[in-house]
Coordinates of C-alpha atoms in Angstrom, one line a residue:
M1 CA 13.1 -18.8 122.8
T2 CA 13.5 -16.6 119.9
Q3 CA 10.7 -16.3 117.2
V4 CA 11.4 -17.6 113.6
F5 CA 10.3 -16.2 110.4
I6 CA 10.4 -17.2 106.8
T7 CA 11.7 -14.1 105.3
K8 CA 12.2 -15.4 101.5
T9 CA 10.9 -18.2 99.4
S10 CA 11.9 -19.4 96.0
S11 CA 11.3 -22.0 93.4
F12 CA 13.1 -23.8 90.5
L13 CA 11.3 -25.4 87.8
P14 CA 13.5 -27.2 85.3
N15 CA 13.1 -26.3 81.5
E16 CA 9.7 -25.6 79.7
V17 CA 6.4 -26.8 80.9
V18 CA 5.4 -30.3 79.6
S19 CA 1.6 -30.7 78.9
S20 CA -0.1 -34.0 79.5
A21 CA -0.4 -34.7 75.7
D22 CA 3.4 -34.6 75.6
M23 CA 4.4 -36.6 78.8
E24 CA 5.4 -39.8 76.9
K25 CA 7.7 -37.9 74.6
Y26 CA 9.7 -37.1 77.6
L27 CA 9.4 -40.4 79.7
G28 CA 9.1 -42.7 76.6
Y29 CA 6.9 -45.5 75.7
I30 CA 7.3 -48.9 77.5
N31 CA 7.7 -51.7 74.8
D32 CA 6.9 -48.9 72.3
K33 CA 3.2 -48.8 73.4
P34 CA 1.3 -46.1 74.8
S35 CA 0.3 -46.6 78.5
K36 CA -3.1 -48.0 79.3
S37 CA -3.5 -46.2 82.4
K38 CA -2.2 -42.8 81.5
A39 CA -5.6 -41.3 80.5
I40 CA -7.5 -42.9 83.5
V41 CA -4.9 -41.5 86.1
L42 CA -4.7 -38.0 84.6
R43 CA -8.4 -37.7 84.5
S44 CA -8.4 -38.4 88.3
N45 CA -5.5 -36.3 89.3
G46 CA -6.6 -33.2 87.3
I47 CA -2.8 -32.2 86.8
E48 CA -2.6 -30.4 83.3
Q49 CA 1.1 -29.6 83.2
R50 CA 4.3 -30.2 85.0
Y51 CA 8.2 -29.9 84.5
Y52 CA 11.0 -32.6 83.9
A53 CA 14.6 -32.2 84.2
L54 CA 15.0 -33.8 80.8
T55 CA 15.1 -32.7 77.2
E56 CA 12.2 -34.0 75.0
D57 CA 14.3 -36.9 73.8
G58 CA 14.7 -38.0 77.5
Q59 CA 18.4 -36.7 78.2
P60 CA 18.9 -35.2 81.8
T61 CA 19.4 -31.7 82.0
H62 CA 19.7 -31.0 85.9
T63 CA 20.6 -33.2 88.9
N64 CA 18.4 -32.9 92.0
A65 CA 21.2 -31.3 93.8
E66 CA 21.7 -28.6 90.9
M67 CA 18.0 -27.8 91.1
V68 CA 18.2 -27.2 94.8
S69 CA 21.3 -25.1 94.5
Q70 CA 19.5 -22.9 92.0
A71 CA 16.4 -22.6 94.2
I72 CA 18.7 -21.6 97.1
R73 CA 20.5 -18.9 94.8
N74 CA 17.1 -17.6 93.9
L75 CA 16.7 -16.6 97.5
F76 CA 19.4 -14.2 97.3
L77 CA 19.1 -12.8 93.7
N78 CA 18.9 -9.4 94.9
E79 CA 21.5 -9.7 97.7
P80 CA 23.9 -12.4 96.3
E81 CA 26.6 -11.5 98.9
N82 CA 24.1 -12.8 101.7
L83 CA 24.6 -16.2 100.6
S84 CA 27.9 -16.3 102.4
K85 CA 26.2 -15.5 105.7
V86 CA 24.1 -18.6 105.7
D87 CA 24.5 -20.6 108.9
L88 CA 22.6 -23.9 107.9
I89 CA 21.4 -25.7 104.8
T90 CA 19.0 -28.5 105.3
C91 CA 17.3 -30.4 102.5
G92 CA 14.6 -33.1 102.0
T93 CA 14.0 -35.4 99.0
T94 CA 12.8 -38.8 98.1
T95 CA 15.1 -38.9 95.1
P96 CA 18.6 -38.1 96.0
D97 CA 21.1 -38.4 93.0
Q98 CA 23.0 -41.1 94.7
L99 CA 23.2 -43.2 97.9
L100 CA 26.4 -41.4 99.1
P101 CA 27.4 -38.5 99.7
S102 CA 24.2 -37.3 101.2
H103 CA 21.8 -35.0 99.2
A104 CA 22.4 -31.9 101.2
I105 CA 26.0 -32.3 101.1
M106 CA 26.0 -32.4 97.3
V107 CA 24.0 -29.3 97.4
H108 CA 26.5 -27.5 99.8
G109 CA 29.2 -28.5 97.1
L110 CA 27.5 -26.5 94.5
L111 CA 27.5 -23.2 96.8
P112 CA 31.1 -22.4 97.1
E113 CA 30.3 -19.1 98.5
T114 CA 29.0 -20.4 101.7
G115 CA 31.6 -21.4 104.4
Q116 CA 31.9 -24.5 106.4
I117 CA 28.5 -24.5 107.8
E118 CA 26.4 -27.3 109.1
V119 CA 24.4 -29.3 106.4
T120 CA 21.8 -31.9 107.1
S121 CA 19.9 -34.2 104.8
N122 CA 16.3 -35.6 105.5
A123 CA 15.3 -38.8 103.7
G124 CA 11.7 -40.0 103.0
S125 CA 8.9 -38.7 100.8
C126 CA 6.8 -35.6 101.0
C127 CA 7.2 -35.1 104.5
S128 CA 11.3 -35.0 104.1
G129 CA 10.8 -31.4 103.0
M130 CA 8.8 -30.6 106.4
H131 CA 11.4 -32.4 108.5
S132 CA 14.0 -30.1 106.9
L133 CA 11.9 -26.9 107.7
K134 CA 11.6 -28.2 111.3
F135 CA 15.3 -28.8 111.9
A136 CA 16.0 -25.3 110.4
F137 CA 13.2 -23.8 112.4
L138 CA 14.3 -25.4 115.8
S139 CA 18.0 -24.4 115.0
V140 CA 16.9 -20.8 114.7
K141 CA 14.4 -20.8 117.6
S142 CA 16.9 -22.2 120.1
G143 CA 19.3 -19.4 119.2
E144 CA 22.1 -21.8 117.9
K145 CA 21.7 -20.1 114.3
E146 CA 20.7 -16.7 113.4
N147 CA 19.5 -18.0 110.1
A148 CA 18.9 -21.1 108.1
V149 CA 18.0 -22.3 104.6
C150 CA 15.7 -25.4 104.2
A151 CA 14.6 -26.9 100.9
G152 CA 12.4 -29.6 99.4
S153 CA 13.0 -31.2 95.9
E154 CA 12.6 -34.1 93.7
R155 CA 14.0 -35.3 90.4
I156 CA 11.7 -38.2 89.8
S157 CA 11.7 -38.2 85.9
S158 CA 14.7 -40.5 85.7
I159 CA 13.0 -43.2 87.7
I160 CA 9.8 -43.1 85.7
Q161 CA 11.2 -43.0 82.3
A162 CA 10.6 -46.1 80.0
D163 CA 14.1 -47.3 80.4
T164 CA 13.6 -48.1 83.9
F165 CA 10.8 -50.8 83.0
Q166 CA 12.0 -52.0 79.5
E167 CA 13.7 -55.2 80.9
E168 CA 10.7 -56.2 82.9
G169 CA 8.5 -55.6 79.9
K170 CA 10.7 -58.0 78.0
H171 CA 10.7 -60.5 80.8
L172 CA 7.0 -60.5 81.0
E173 CA 6.6 -60.9 77.1
A174 CA 8.9 -63.9 77.4
I175 CA 6.6 -65.7 79.6
E176 CA 3.5 -64.5 77.7
A177 CA 2.3 -62.5 80.5
N178 CA 0.8 -58.9 80.0
P179 CA 3.7 -56.9 78.7
Y180 CA 2.7 -53.8 80.5
V181 CA 4.1 -52.9 83.8
A182 CA 1.9 -53.3 86.9
F183 CA -0.6 -50.5 87.7
E184 CA 1.1 -49.5 90.9
K185 CA 4.2 -48.7 88.9
D186 CA 2.6 -47.1 85.8
F187 CA 0.2 -45.2 87.9
L188 CA 3.0 -43.1 89.5
R189 CA 4.6 -42.2 86.0
W190 CA 1.6 -39.8 85.6
M191 CA 1.5 -38.3 89.1
L192 CA 5.0 -37.2 89.8
S193 CA 7.5 -34.4 88.4
D194 CA 10.7 -32.4 89.1
G195 CA 11.6 -29.2 90.9
A196 CA 12.8 -27.5 94.0
G197 CA 11.7 -25.0 96.5
A198 CA 13.6 -23.1 99.4
F199 CA 13.0 -20.9 102.3
L200 CA 15.3 -18.6 104.3
L201 CA 14.5 -18.6 107.9
Q202 CA 15.8 -15.9 110.2
N203 CA 15.3 -14.6 113.7
K204 CA 13.6 -11.2 112.7
P205 CA 11.3 -10.4 109.9
A206 CA 12.6 -8.9 106.6
A207 CA 12.8 -5.1 106.5
E208 CA 10.7 -5.4 103.2
G209 CA 8.2 -7.4 101.9
V210 CA 6.3 -10.4 103.2
S211 CA 7.5 -12.4 106.2
L212 CA 5.8 -15.3 107.8
R213 CA 6.3 -16.1 111.5
I214 CA 6.3 -20.0 112.2
D215 CA 3.9 -20.4 115.1
W216 CA 4.3 -24.1 115.5
L217 CA 5.1 -27.2 113.3
E218 CA 3.9 -30.7 114.2
L219 CA 4.7 -34.1 112.5
A220 CA 3.4 -37.5 113.2
S221 CA 4.0 -41.2 111.9
F222 CA 1.2 -43.8 111.7
A223 CA 3.6 -46.3 110.6
N224 CA 3.2 -48.5 113.5
L225 CA -0.5 -48.9 112.5
N226 CA 0.1 -49.4 108.7
D227 CA 1.7 -51.4 106.1
T228 CA 4.1 -49.6 103.6
C229 CA 2.2 -47.9 100.8
M230 CA 4.8 -46.3 98.7
Y231 CA 8.2 -47.6 98.1
M232 CA 11.4 -47.9 95.9
G233 CA 14.3 -50.1 95.9
A234 CA 12.3 -52.9 97.5
E235 CA 9.4 -55.6 96.8
K236 CA 6.3 -55.7 98.9
Q237 CA 5.8 -59.3 100.2
S238 CA 2.3 -61.1 100.7
D239 CA 2.6 -60.4 104.5
G240 CA 3.2 -56.6 104.1
S241 CA 6.9 -56.6 104.7
L242 CA 9.5 -55.3 102.3
L243 CA 12.3 -57.3 100.7
S244 CA 15.2 -55.0 100.2
Y245 CA 17.1 -54.7 96.9
Q246 CA 20.2 -55.5 99.0
N247 CA 18.9 -59.0 99.6
M248 CA 17.9 -59.7 96.0
P249 CA 19.7 -61.3 93.0
Q250 CA 21.0 -58.4 90.9
Q251 CA 19.0 -59.8 87.8
D252 CA 15.7 -59.2 89.8
L253 CA 16.5 -55.6 90.1
L254 CA 16.1 -55.4 86.3
N255 CA 13.5 -58.0 85.6
K256 CA 11.2 -56.6 88.2
S257 CA 12.0 -52.9 88.1
I258 CA 12.9 -52.9 91.7
L259 CA 14.5 -49.4 91.4
S260 CA 11.3 -47.9 90.2
I261 CA 8.9 -46.3 92.4
K262 CA 5.5 -48.1 93.4
Q263 CA 2.3 -47.5 95.4
D264 CA -0.2 -49.5 96.7
V265 CA -3.1 -47.6 95.5
K266 CA -6.0 -49.5 97.5
L267 CA -4.1 -48.7 100.7
L268 CA -3.5 -45.2 99.9
S269 CA -7.2 -44.5 99.2
A270 CA -8.3 -46.1 102.3
Q271 CA -5.8 -44.5 104.7
I272 CA -4.1 -41.2 103.5
V273 CA -6.9 -38.8 104.3
K274 CA -8.8 -40.0 107.4
Q275 CA -5.7 -40.8 109.5
G276 CA -3.7 -37.7 109.2
F277 CA -6.6 -35.0 108.8
G278 CA -8.4 -36.7 111.5
L279 CA -5.3 -36.0 113.5
L280 CA -5.5 -32.1 112.9
S281 CA -8.4 -31.3 115.2
G282 CA -6.2 -32.4 118.1
I283 CA -3.3 -30.4 117.0
L284 CA -5.4 -27.3 116.6
E285 CA -7.1 -27.7 119.9
K286 CA -3.6 -28.2 121.5
H287 CA -2.4 -24.8 120.2
H288 CA -5.7 -23.2 121.0
I289 CA -6.5 -22.3 117.3
D290 CA -10.0 -21.6 116.1
I291 CA -10.4 -23.1 112.7
N292 CA -12.3 -19.9 111.6
D293 CA -9.1 -17.9 112.2
I294 CA -7.5 -19.7 109.4
D295 CA -7.2 -17.4 106.3
H296 CA -5.5 -19.6 103.9
F297 CA -5.2 -23.4 103.6
L298 CA -2.5 -25.0 101.6
P299 CA -2.9 -28.9 101.4
H300 CA -0.3 -30.8 99.5
M301 CA -2.4 -33.2 97.4
S302 CA -0.9 -35.7 95.0
S303 CA -4.2 -35.5 93.1
Y304 CA -7.4 -33.5 93.0
F305 CA -9.1 -36.8 93.7
F306 CA -8.6 -36.3 97.4
K307 CA -9.8 -32.7 97.6
D308 CA -13.4 -33.6 98.4
K309 CA -12.2 -36.4 100.7
I310 CA -10.0 -33.7 102.6
Y311 CA -13.0 -31.3 102.9
N312 CA -15.3 -33.9 104.1
I313 CA -12.9 -35.4 106.7
L314 CA -12.3 -31.9 108.1
E315 CA -15.9 -31.2 108.3
E316 CA -16.5 -34.6 110.2
N317 CA -13.9 -33.5 112.7
G318 CA -15.5 -30.1 113.2
I319 CA -12.7 -28.1 111.5
K320 CA -14.3 -27.2 108.1
I321 CA -12.4 -25.0 105.9
P322 CA -14.3 -23.4 103.1
Y323 CA -12.9 -23.9 99.6
E324 CA -12.4 -20.1 99.1
K325 CA -9.6 -20.3 101.6
W326 CA -7.7 -23.1 99.8
Y327 CA -4.7 -22.6 97.8
T328 CA -3.1 -25.2 95.5
N329 CA -1.0 -25.0 92.2
L330 CA -1.2 -28.7 91.6
K331 CA -2.6 -28.3 88.3
E332 CA 0.1 -25.9 87.0
K333 CA 3.1 -27.1 88.7
G334 CA 2.4 -30.8 89.2
N335 CA 3.1 -33.1 92.1
I336 CA 6.7 -32.5 93.3
G337 CA 6.7 -34.5 96.5
A338 CA 9.0 -33.1 99.1
G339 CA 9.2 -29.8 97.1
S340 CA 5.4 -29.1 96.5
I341 CA 4.8 -27.4 99.8
Y342 CA 7.8 -24.9 99.3
I343 CA 6.5 -24.2 95.7
M344 CA 2.9 -23.8 96.9
L345 CA 3.9 -21.2 99.6
D346 CA 6.1 -19.4 97.1
G347 CA 3.3 -19.2 94.9
L348 CA 0.7 -17.8 97.4
I349 CA 3.3 -15.1 98.4
Q350 CA 3.8 -14.2 94.8
S351 CA 0.2 -14.0 94.3
G352 CA -0.1 -10.9 96.5
K353 CA -3.1 -12.3 98.5
L354 CA -1.5 -12.3 101.8
K355 CA -2.2 -9.6 104.4
K356 CA -0.6 -8.6 107.7
G357 CA -2.0 -10.7 110.5
E358 CA -3.5 -13.5 108.5
K359 CA -2.9 -17.1 109.4
V360 CA -1.7 -19.8 107.0
L361 CA -2.1 -23.4 107.5
L362 CA 0.1 -25.9 105.8
A363 CA -0.7 -29.5 105.5
V364 CA 1.6 -32.4 104.1
P365 CA 0.4 -35.9 104.1
E366 CA 3.0 -38.5 103.1
S367 CA 1.8 -42.0 101.8
A368 CA 5.2 -43.8 102.1
R369 CA 3.9 -45.4 105.4
F370 CA 1.7 -42.7 106.4
S371 CA 3.3 -39.7 108.0
Y372 CA 1.7 -36.1 108.4
A373 CA 3.1 -32.5 108.8
F374 CA 1.2 -29.4 109.9
C375 CA 2.4 -25.9 110.3
L376 CA 0.8 -22.7 111.2
L377 CA 2.2 -19.3 109.8
T378 CA 1.4 -15.6 110.5
V379 CA 1.8 -13.1 108.0
C380 CA 4.0 -10.2 109.2

């Protein structure tokens, strides 16, 4: 089968950078009161700035599809005519702009220069961007496509604005309960942000600049062993099952902020690191990779809280990777879910650190119900 190369990478981050001090200017105050958990969460996650597809007064500036289409256009800034030669577009996100049509179809609709090509959407959380990469990778590797564009993105800001929680806040006040939304909802308001990244995959390296050969890409789910951890459009029941928004009275959707995104923080802390990163040693052995041959390690982290935990679990499994080999831009770019690994790899390439022959290991954990993706690249 043919070899596959990432020949171009790009990012699109909307508007101006938003500092931690200014977050509630964009997202709003629930019940006109500052968040109780904001300072605690930010101190733990270490994110100092991020981007929102919002104006300072909370008005939307971009849809998710618009951000992805711009990231794809950025792949072809120097050769815009080559956009018409794309054979496949595949996109992953947690936060499509609507239930139907699919996310990737809406992206394709914003790229009229492309022809009647194959388009696929991948749903889920952080790993949806890696599923998009794998579909593109296999399509080119099989010889069915000469090239493909894959993307990962999020537009989470609309879901974590104060308006999403106002009705619940009023409802809680009415029954003299704590008027603040539950921690599993408020927690994620200070963790997530907007943006998009894209890769161009081809069956030969680029004539100029850095190309990355995709050596392998492995994904695994632990959903059969775990309850749901992060969810949206549902309510978690006492037995761990999810009650879908489709089976709820409409008033409950507002009174309980069902369409917000939530996370079981205790389950996250207990499982996210040990399961997936424990799996990595077997994957490396399968592909006959010595951990000492890895030159750059790109772990997608939702928070710097997990940095030492990842390091320790790798060391326990005999695959210690020194911190000097790690690359992350979480502090400056924020946690963009399915888009983070795209924006991280683009940042590493732009840094000028890569040298021919080096090995780059990508690692993407997903907490929705615990899925993991790992990918090995070789610099060409």
